[in-house]
């Protein structure tokens, strides 16, 4: 899909649909909307008066063959209350407009950014909104005869003087959204098409093309490095595990700058192992590699955006299968750090592979750690598909991430990590156990386990189990993989 910025007056833009947004106010026909209203002979004023045009969030009003403008249609999208409007609303409006028009076989559209909103950030949001909205998880459908496609999007409303800022935002938005879609494409792959080895190949190809340093550890190297926690999960599968390391080195590193470690859980299929999951809904466990895919996508974006800090991405990947060699409840494993673990439930495997992942990231020089993982069903109970669960060992670092989440328009909510929860994972015969001996706080317990391997490093854990997959389509996003947390993490790294 082509996206361009157009600085000529919007009345003269030849497009199948001119999209603009309208606030929920006593008179929604104001500013640029009033200008269009005038050209269209007062049509919008009449729609507002009749109650058809209110500006309520994501209300759509489609007008065909409007007078006074070159566009074939006008699409008015409700933007809600003006006080609450921000770049996240604009991103959703752009995305929802694209999906609305695409379903009506429209092939191109122009979105008019409103007076007062014409910034670099707005152009970025529009680009991100339309590109992520355009993604369809239909790669394996063979009948594409009736496929509807948006071929081009024009961002309008920027004057010649505002053009540079707009172009900058558009470029940045494209890099980020393409990377988010890259991650979503990986997440959407079923486990027979995406084994740990195939994921590693794809990560390596991406890294090489993007100019990043990459190293793939195979099962032999993983064993030599004594990554016992990762190996314990992998031993039940005939598919060998992989550990991916992708590094971004800034052109001129700032002395004393942090080195960010991004660790992502990539279980290409989670059957639960010997502690096997129920059949109902098990097919969804192909997305148990979403954390890893997201981190690989973040690196893809960073390679183009060139932040000034070093970033090391570590992705442990395996299947979790109940094979003849699979680990069994009660088995004791030694993690790379030397800590011993009682594996009381083989379905709590994400924390095991992350134990070695965070330890290795530290060993490679990461000073600040962030992991992303579809870790617990408990976070789905707590926050559903609305918020990412956030856990942190350092409040200043966690606050910085939460601020980035807000700026990137991704909902995240911090959950507790009190020392008292440590008791719940104290081992009986080994150092720690991989599930709680008590009841409740399942998402926190998962985080507490990972924390055991982070030492004194500031560390954040993102539990994306509830948010990595959309069970239902949203007006601005297809059903399926979301690529959540990518934008926040890119924003966070860029803020250093
Ligand atoms: N991959 C699952 C978590 C999950 C649940 C992801 C729902 C996406 C949607 C994880 O490995 C798991 O099975 N966790 C267990 C932990 C329990 C055994 C302590 C869970 O949450 O049930
Ligand atoms: Zn599991
Ligand atoms: Zn899992």
Coordinates of C-alpha atoms and ligand atoms in Angstrom, one line a residue:
X1 CA 0.0 0.0 0.0
X2 CA 1.3 3.4 -1.0
X3 CA 1.0 6.3 1.4
X4 CA 1.8 9.9 0.3
X5 CA 1.4 13.3 1.8
X6 CA -0.5 15.9 -0.2
X7 CA -0.3 19.6 0.5
X8 CA -2.8 20.9 -2.0
X9 CA -6.2 22.1 -0.9
X10 CA -8.3 19.1 0.1
X11 CA -11.3 20.2 -2.1
X12 CA -9.2 19.5 -5.1
X13 CA -7.9 16.0 -4.1
X14 CA -9.1 13.4 -6.5
X15 CA -9.9 10.3 -4.4
X16 CA -12.6 7.7 -4.0
X17 CA -13.1 8.8 -0.4
X18 CA -12.1 11.9 1.5
X19 CA -12.1 10.9 5.2
X20 CA -12.2 13.4 8.0
X21 CA -13.1 13.3 11.7
X22 CA -15.6 15.1 13.6
X23 CA -15.7 15.9 17.3
X24 CA -18.6 15.3 19.6
X25 CA -19.6 18.9 20.3
X26 CA -22.8 20.9 20.4
X27 CA -21.9 22.0 16.8
X28 CA -19.6 19.3 15.2
X29 CA -19.4 21.4 12.0
X30 CA -16.4 23.5 12.7
X31 CA -13.0 24.4 11.3
X32 CA -12.0 22.3 8.3
X33 CA -15.4 20.5 8.6
X34 CA -17.1 23.8 8.2
X35 CA -15.0 24.6 5.1
X36 CA -16.2 21.3 3.5
X37 CA -19.7 22.0 4.6
X38 CA -19.6 25.3 2.8
X39 CA -18.3 23.7 -0.4
X40 CA -21.0 21.0 -0.1
X41 CA -23.8 23.5 0.2
X42 CA -24.5 23.1 3.9
X43 CA -25.0 19.3 3.7
X44 CA -23.0 18.5 6.9
X45 CA -24.8 21.1 8.9
X46 CA -28.1 19.5 7.9
X47 CA -26.8 16.1 8.8
X48 CA -25.7 17.4 12.2
X49 CA -29.1 19.1 12.8
X50 CA -31.0 15.9 11.9
X51 CA -28.9 13.9 14.5
X52 CA -27.2 11.7 11.9
X53 CA -23.8 13.4 12.5
X54 CA -22.9 13.6 16.2
X55 CA -19.2 13.0 16.4
X56 CA -19.6 10.0 18.7
X57 CA -16.5 7.8 18.7
X58 CA -16.3 5.8 15.5
X59 CA -19.7 6.8 14.2
X60 CA -19.5 6.5 10.4
X61 CA -21.4 8.8 8.0
X62 CA -20.9 8.1 4.3
X63 CA -21.9 10.7 1.8
X64 CA -21.8 9.9 -1.9
X65 CA -21.2 12.3 -4.7
X66 CA -20.8 15.4 -2.5
X67 CA -21.0 18.8 -4.2
X68 CA -18.0 21.2 -4.2
X69 CA -15.2 18.6 -3.8
X70 CA -13.4 16.4 -6.2
X71 CA -13.7 13.3 -4.0
X72 CA -16.3 10.7 -4.9
X73 CA -17.4 10.2 -1.3
X74 CA -17.0 11.9 2.0
X75 CA -16.6 9.7 5.0
X76 CA -17.1 11.4 8.4
X77 CA -15.7 9.5 11.4
X78 CA -16.7 10.4 14.9
X79 CA -13.7 11.3 17.0
X80 CA -15.5 11.6 20.4
X81 CA -14.9 14.4 22.8
X82 CA -12.3 16.9 21.7
X83 CA -10.6 17.0 25.2
X84 CA -10.0 13.3 25.0
X85 CA -8.7 13.2 21.5
X86 CA -5.0 12.1 21.1
X87 CA -2.8 10.3 18.7
X88 CA -4.2 7.0 19.8
X89 CA -7.7 8.1 18.8
X90 CA -6.3 9.3 15.4
X91 CA -4.6 5.9 14.8
X92 CA -7.8 4.1 15.5
X93 CA -9.9 6.5 13.3
X94 CA -7.4 6.1 10.4
X95 CA -7.5 2.3 10.8
X96 CA -11.2 2.0 11.2
X97 CA -11.8 4.3 8.1
X98 CA -9.5 2.1 6.0
X99 CA -11.3 -1.1 7.1
X100 CA -14.7 0.5 6.5
X101 CA -13.9 1.6 3.0
X102 CA -12.0 -1.6 2.1
X103 CA -15.1 -3.7 2.9
X104 CA -17.0 -1.4 0.5
X105 CA -14.4 -2.1 -2.3
X106 CA -13.0 1.4 -2.3
X107 CA -9.4 1.3 -3.5
X108 CA -8.0 4.6 -2.4
X109 CA -8.7 7.2 0.2
X110 CA -7.4 10.6 1.5
X111 CA -7.5 11.4 5.2
X112 CA -7.7 15.0 6.2
X113 CA -5.8 15.8 9.4
X114 CA -7.7 18.5 11.3
X115 CA -6.6 22.1 12.0
X116 CA -4.5 22.1 15.1
X117 CA -3.5 18.4 14.7
X118 CA -1.1 18.8 11.9
X119 CA 2.1 17.4 13.4
X120 CA 4.8 14.8 12.8
X121 CA 3.1 12.6 15.4
X122 CA -0.2 12.8 13.6
X123 CA 1.2 11.7 10.3
X124 CA 3.0 8.8 12.2
X125 CA -0.3 7.8 13.8
X126 CA -2.2 7.8 10.5
X127 CA 0.5 5.7 8.8
X128 CA 0.5 3.3 11.7
X129 CA -3.3 3.2 11.8
X130 CA -3.8 2.4 8.1
X131 CA -1.0 -0.1 7.7
X132 CA -1.9 -2.1 10.8
X133 CA -5.5 -2.0 9.8
X134 CA -4.7 -3.3 6.3
X135 CA -3.1 -6.5 7.7
X136 CA -5.3 -9.6 7.1
X137 CA -4.3 -13.0 8.5
X138 CA -5.4 -14.8 5.3
X139 CA -2.0 -15.9 4.0
X140 CA -3.2 -19.5 3.6
X141 CA -6.5 -18.8 1.9
X142 CA -6.2 -19.9 -1.7
X143 CA -9.3 -18.2 -3.1
X144 CA -8.4 -14.5 -3.4
X145 CA -10.8 -13.7 -6.2
X146 CA -12.9 -11.5 -4.1
X147 CA -10.0 -9.8 -2.3
X148 CA -10.5 -6.2 -1.5
X149 CA -7.5 -4.0 -1.4
X150 CA -6.7 -0.4 -0.6
X151 CA -4.0 0.6 -3.0
X152 CA -3.2 4.0 -1.8
X153 CA -3.7 6.4 1.1
X154 CA -3.2 10.2 1.0
X155 CA -2.5 12.1 4.1
X156 CA -4.0 15.6 3.6
X157 CA -4.1 18.8 5.5
X158 CA -0.4 19.6 5.7
X159 CA 0.8 22.9 4.2
X160 CA 4.1 23.2 2.4
X161 CA 5.7 24.5 5.6
X162 CA 4.4 21.5 7.5
X163 CA 5.4 19.0 4.9
X164 CA 8.8 18.1 6.4
X165 CA 7.3 17.2 9.7
X166 CA 4.6 15.2 8.0
X167 CA 7.0 13.2 5.9
X168 CA 9.2 12.4 8.9
X169 CA 6.2 11.1 10.8
X170 CA 5.0 9.1 7.8
X171 CA 8.4 7.4 7.4
X172 CA 8.6 6.6 11.1
X173 CA 5.1 5.3 11.1
X174 CA 5.7 3.1 8.2
X175 CA 8.8 1.5 9.7
X176 CA 7.0 0.8 13.0
X177 CA 3.8 -0.5 11.4
X178 CA 5.6 -2.7 8.9
X179 CA 7.6 -4.2 11.8
X180 CA 4.4 -4.7 13.7
X181 CA 2.9 -6.5 10.7
X182 CA 6.1 -8.5 10.3
X183 CA 5.7 -9.7 13.9
X184 CA 1.9 -10.4 13.4
X185 CA 2.7 -12.5 10.3
X186 CA 5.1 -14.7 12.4
X187 CA 2.5 -14.9 15.2
X188 CA -0.1 -16.0 12.8
X189 CA 1.9 -19.0 11.5
X190 CA 0.8 -22.4 12.7
X191 CA 3.3 -24.6 14.5
X192 CA 3.8 -26.9 11.5
X193 CA 4.9 -24.0 9.4
X194 CA 6.9 -22.3 12.2
X195 CA 9.2 -24.5 14.2
X196 CA 11.9 -23.1 16.4
X197 CA 14.4 -23.7 13.6
X198 CA 12.2 -22.0 11.0
X199 CA 11.6 -19.0 13.3
X200 CA 15.4 -18.8 13.8
X201 CA 15.9 -18.8 10.0
X202 CA 13.4 -16.1 9.6
X203 CA 14.9 -14.0 12.4
X204 CA 18.4 -14.4 10.9
X205 CA 17.2 -13.4 7.4
X206 CA 15.5 -10.3 8.8
X207 CA 18.5 -9.4 10.9
X208 CA 21.0 -9.8 7.9
X209 CA 18.7 -7.8 5.6
X210 CA 18.4 -5.0 8.2
X211 CA 22.1 -4.8 9.0
X212 CA 21.9 -6.3 12.5
X213 CA 24.3 -8.7 14.1
X214 CA 22.7 -12.1 14.6
X215 CA 23.7 -15.4 16.1
X216 CA 21.6 -18.6 16.3
X217 CA 22.5 -21.1 18.9
X218 CA 21.5 -24.7 18.0
X219 CA 20.7 -27.5 20.5
X220 CA 24.4 -28.4 20.8
X221 CA 25.5 -24.9 21.7
X222 CA 22.5 -24.6 24.1
X223 CA 23.7 -27.7 25.9
X224 CA 27.3 -26.6 26.0
X225 CA 26.2 -23.3 27.6
X226 CA 24.2 -25.4 30.1
X227 CA 20.9 -23.7 29.4
X228 CA 19.1 -26.5 31.4
X229 CA 15.8 -24.8 31.8
X230 CA 15.3 -24.2 28.1
X231 CA 16.5 -27.8 27.3
X232 CA 14.1 -29.3 29.8
X233 CA 11.2 -27.9 27.9
X234 CA 12.7 -28.8 24.5
X235 CA 13.4 -32.4 25.4
X236 CA 9.9 -33.6 24.9
X237 CA 9.8 -32.6 21.3
X238 CA 11.5 -33.9 18.2
X239 CA 11.9 -30.3 17.0
X240 CA 15.2 -29.0 18.3
X241 CA 15.3 -25.7 20.3
X242 CA 17.0 -22.5 19.2
X243 CA 18.3 -19.4 21.0
X244 CA 18.4 -16.3 18.8
X245 CA 20.6 -13.3 19.6
X246 CA 20.1 -10.2 17.5
X247 CA 22.2 -7.2 18.4
X248 CA 21.8 -3.5 17.4
X249 CA 25.0 -1.5 17.9
X250 CA 24.5 2.3 17.7
X251 CA 26.8 4.2 15.3
X252 CA 28.2 6.4 18.1
X253 CA 27.3 4.9 21.5
X254 CA 27.0 7.3 24.4
X255 CA 29.5 6.4 27.2
X256 CA 27.7 5.1 30.3
X257 CA 24.4 4.5 28.3
X258 CA 22.3 1.5 29.3
X259 CA 22.4 -1.6 27.2
X260 CA 18.8 -2.8 26.8
X261 CA 18.1 -6.5 26.8
X262 CA 14.9 -7.6 25.1
X263 CA 13.9 -11.2 25.8
X264 CA 10.9 -12.8 24.2
X265 CA 9.2 -16.1 24.9
X266 CA 8.9 -18.1 21.7
X267 CA 7.2 -21.4 22.4
X268 CA 6.1 -22.3 18.8
X269 CA 3.4 -24.6 20.3
X270 CA 2.4 -25.1 23.9
X271 CA 0.6 -28.4 24.5
X272 CA 1.3 -28.1 28.2
X273 CA 3.7 -31.0 28.0
X274 CA 2.9 -33.9 30.3
X275 CA 0.7 -31.5 32.3
X276 CA -1.3 -31.4 29.1
X277 CA -3.8 -28.7 28.3
X278 CA -7.5 -29.5 27.5
X279 CA -8.3 -29.9 23.8
X280 CA -10.7 -27.1 23.7
X281 CA -8.9 -24.0 22.4
X282 CA -5.5 -25.7 22.3
X283 CA -5.0 -24.6 18.7
X284 CA -4.5 -21.1 19.9
X285 CA -1.2 -22.1 21.6
X286 CA 0.5 -21.5 18.2
X287 CA 0.7 -17.9 19.3
X288 CA 2.7 -18.8 22.4
X289 CA 5.7 -17.4 20.5
X290 CA 4.2 -13.9 20.3
X291 CA 6.7 -12.4 22.8
X292 CA 9.6 -13.6 20.8
X293 CA 8.1 -12.4 17.5
X294 CA 7.4 -9.0 19.0
X295 CA 11.0 -8.6 20.1
X296 CA 12.3 -9.6 16.7
X297 CA 9.9 -7.1 15.2
X298 CA 11.2 -4.4 17.6
X299 CA 14.7 -5.1 16.4
X300 CA 13.6 -4.8 12.7
X301 CA 12.2 -1.3 13.5
X302 CA 15.3 -0.2 15.5
X303 CA 17.6 -1.2 12.7
X304 CA 15.9 1.5 10.6
X305 CA 15.2 4.1 13.3
X306 CA 18.8 4.0 14.7
X307 CA 18.5 4.8 18.4
X308 CA 21.6 5.8 20.3
X309 CA 21.7 2.9 22.7
X310 CA 22.8 -0.7 22.3
X311 CA 20.0 -3.3 22.3
X312 CA 20.5 -7.0 22.6
X313 CA 17.5 -9.2 21.8
X314 CA 17.4 -12.8 23.1
X315 CA 14.7 -15.2 22.0
X316 CA 14.6 -18.7 23.4
X317 CA 12.5 -20.9 21.2
X318 CA 11.1 -24.4 21.6
X319 CA 8.0 -26.6 21.4
X320 CA 6.4 -27.8 24.6
X321 CA 5.4 -31.4 23.8
X322 CA 4.5 -34.5 25.8
X323 CA 6.9 -36.9 24.1
X324 CA 8.6 -40.0 25.5
X325 CA 11.5 -38.0 26.6
X326 CA 9.5 -35.1 28.0
X327 CA 10.2 -33.8 31.5
X328 CA 7.7 -34.9 34.1
X329 CA 6.2 -33.1 37.1
X330 CA 8.6 -33.2 40.0
X331 CA 11.7 -33.3 37.8
X332 CA 14.5 -31.0 39.0
X333 CA 16.4 -28.9 36.4
X334 CA 19.4 -26.7 36.7
X335 CA 19.1 -23.4 34.9
X336 CA 22.1 -21.7 33.2
X337 CA 22.5 -19.4 36.3
X338 CA 23.0 -22.5 38.4
X339 CA 19.7 -22.2 40.3
X340 CA 17.8 -25.5 40.7
X341 CA 14.1 -25.7 39.7
X342 CA 11.4 -28.2 40.7
X343 CA 9.2 -28.4 37.6
X344 CA 5.9 -29.1 39.3
X345 CA 3.8 -28.3 36.2
X346 CA 5.3 -28.7 32.8
X347 CA 2.7 -26.2 31.4
X348 CA 4.5 -23.4 33.3
X349 CA 7.2 -23.6 30.6
X350 CA 7.5 -20.0 29.5
X351 CA 9.1 -18.9 32.8
X352 CA 11.6 -21.8 32.4
X353 CA 12.9 -20.7 29.0
X354 CA 12.9 -17.1 30.0
X355 CA 15.0 -17.9 33.1
X356 CA 17.9 -18.9 30.7
X357 CA 17.0 -16.1 28.3
X358 CA 17.3 -13.3 30.9
X359 CA 20.4 -14.8 32.4
X360 CA 22.1 -15.0 29.0
X361 CA 21.1 -11.5 28.1
X362 CA 22.8 -10.3 31.3
X363 CA 25.8 -12.3 30.5
X364 CA 26.0 -10.7 27.0
X365 CA 26.1 -7.2 28.7
X366 CA 22.5 -6.1 29.0
X367 CA 22.1 -3.7 31.9
X368 CA 18.3 -3.2 31.7
X369 CA 16.0 -6.1 30.9
X370 CA 12.6 -6.3 29.4
X371 CA 10.8 -9.5 28.6
X372 CA 7.6 -10.1 26.8
X373 CA 5.7 -13.3 27.1
X374 CA 2.3 -15.0 26.7
X375 CA 3.0 -16.2 30.2
X376 CA -0.2 -16.8 32.2
X377 CA -3.9 -17.5 31.8
X378 CA -4.2 -15.6 35.1
X379 CA -3.3 -12.3 33.4
X380 CA -6.3 -12.9 31.1
X381 CA -8.5 -13.3 34.1
X382 CA -7.2 -10.1 35.7
X383 CA -7.1 -7.8 32.6
X384 CA -8.8 -9.6 29.7
X385 CA -7.8 -8.5 26.2
X386 CA -7.7 -4.9 27.2
X387 CA -4.4 -4.3 29.1
X388 CA -1.0 -5.8 29.0
X389 CA 0.1 -6.9 32.5
X390 CA 3.2 -5.0 33.6
X391 CA 5.6 -6.1 36.4
X392 CA 8.8 -4.3 37.3
X393 CA 11.7 -4.5 39.8
X394 CA 12.6 -0.8 39.4
X395 CA 9.8 1.8 39.6
X396 CA 11.6 4.5 37.7
X397 CA 12.3 2.1 34.8
X398 CA 8.7 0.8 34.9
X399 CA 7.3 4.4 34.9
X400 CA 9.4 5.1 31.8
X401 CA 7.8 2.1 30.1
X402 CA 4.3 3.0 31.1
X403 CA 4.9 6.5 29.7
X404 CA 6.0 5.0 26.4
X405 CA 2.9 2.8 26.4
X406 CA 0.7 5.8 26.8
X407 CA 2.6 7.7 24.0
X408 CA 2.3 4.6 21.7
X409 CA -1.4 4.2 22.4
X410 CA -1.0 0.7 24.0
X411 CA -2.9 0.0 27.2
X412 CA -0.8 -1.5 29.9
X413 CA -1.4 -1.9 33.7
X414 CA 1.1 -2.5 36.4
X415 CA 0.5 -5.4 38.8
X416 CA 2.2 -6.0 42.1
X417 CA 5.5 -7.7 42.8
X418 CA 5.7 -7.6 46.7
X419 CA 8.5 -9.6 48.3
X420 CA 5.8 -11.6 50.1
X421 CA 5.0 -13.5 46.9
X422 CA 8.5 -14.9 46.9
X423 CA 7.4 -17.4 49.6
X424 CA 5.0 -19.0 47.0
X425 CA 7.8 -20.3 44.8
X426 CA 10.2 -21.4 47.5
X427 CA 11.3 -25.0 46.6
X428 CA 10.9 -28.0 48.8
X429 CA 13.8 -30.0 47.5
X430 CA 15.3 -27.5 45.0
X431 CA 15.9 -23.7 45.1
X432 CA 12.6 -22.7 43.6
X433 CA 9.5 -24.3 42.0
X434 CA 7.9 -23.3 38.8
X435 CA 4.4 -22.9 40.1
X436 CA 2.9 -21.5 43.3
X437 CA 2.4 -23.5 46.4
X438 CA -0.5 -21.1 47.3
X439 CA -3.5 -19.9 45.6
X440 CA -4.1 -16.8 43.4
X441 CA -1.9 -14.0 41.9
X442 CA -0.9 -16.3 39.1
X443 CA 0.4 -13.6 36.8
X444 CA 2.6 -12.2 39.7
X445 CA 3.9 -15.6 40.5
X446 CA 5.0 -16.1 36.9
X447 CA 6.8 -12.7 37.1
X448 CA 8.4 -13.6 40.5
X449 CA 9.9 -16.7 39.0
X450 CA 11.6 -14.8 36.2
X451 CA 12.8 -12.2 38.6
X452 CA 14.9 -14.9 40.3
X453 CA 17.2 -14.8 37.3
X454 CA 17.5 -11.0 36.8
X455 CA 19.8 -10.3 39.8
X456 CA 20.0 -6.6 40.5
X457 CA 19.3 -5.4 37.0
X458 CA 16.3 -3.2 36.5
X459 CA 13.8 -5.5 34.8
X460 CA 10.3 -5.3 33.4
X461 CA 8.1 -8.2 32.5
X462 CA 5.2 -7.8 30.1
X463 CA 2.5 -10.5 30.2
X464 CA 0.8 -10.4 26.8
X465 CA -1.2 -13.6 27.1
X466 CA -4.5 -11.7 26.9
X467 CA -3.6 -9.1 24.4
X468 CA -1.4 -10.8 21.7
X469 CA -4.4 -12.2 20.0
X470 CA -7.7 -10.6 19.1
X471 CA -10.5 -13.2 19.4
X472 CA -12.8 -10.8 17.6
X473 CA -12.0 -8.2 14.9
X474 CA -11.9 -4.6 16.0
X475 CA -13.1 -1.8 13.7
X476 CA -9.4 -0.8 13.2
X477 CA -7.7 -4.3 13.5
X478 CA -8.4 -7.8 12.0
X479 CA -9.1 -10.8 14.2
X480 CA -5.9 -12.6 15.1
X481 CA -2.4 -11.5 16.0
X482 CA -2.1 -7.9 17.3
X483 CA 1.7 -7.3 17.6
X484 CA 1.0 -5.6 21.0
X485 CA 3.9 -4.0 22.9
X486 CA 6.0 -3.5 19.8
X487 CA 5.2 0.2 19.5
X488 CA 5.7 0.8 23.2
X489 CA 9.1 -0.9 23.2
X490 CA 10.3 1.0 20.1
X491 CA 9.2 4.2 21.8
X492 CA 11.0 3.3 25.0
X493 CA 14.3 2.5 23.3
X494 CA 14.0 5.7 21.1
X495 CA 13.5 7.8 24.2
X496 CA 17.1 7.0 25.5
Ligands
LIG1 N1 1.2 -20.3 27.3 C1 0.5 -20.4 28.5 C2 -0.2 -19.1 28.9 C3 -1.3 -18.6 28.0 C4 -2.6 -18.8 28.4 C5 -1.1 -17.9 26.9 C6 -3.7 -18.3 27.6 C7 -2.1 -17.4 26.1 C8 -3.4 -17.6 26.5 C9 1.5 -20.8 29.6 O1 2.6 -21.5 29.2 C10 0.7 -21.6 30.6 O2 0.3 -22.6 30.2 N2 0.6 -21.1 31.8 C11 -0.1 -21.8 32.8 C12 0.7 -21.6 34.1 C13 0.2 -22.5 35.3 C14 0.5 -23.9 35.0 C15 0.9 -22.0 36.5 C16 -1.5 -21.2 33.0 O3 -1.6 -19.9 33.0 O4 -2.4 -21.9 33.1
LIG2 ZN1 2.2 -23.6 29.2
LIG3 ZN1 3.2 -21.2 27.2

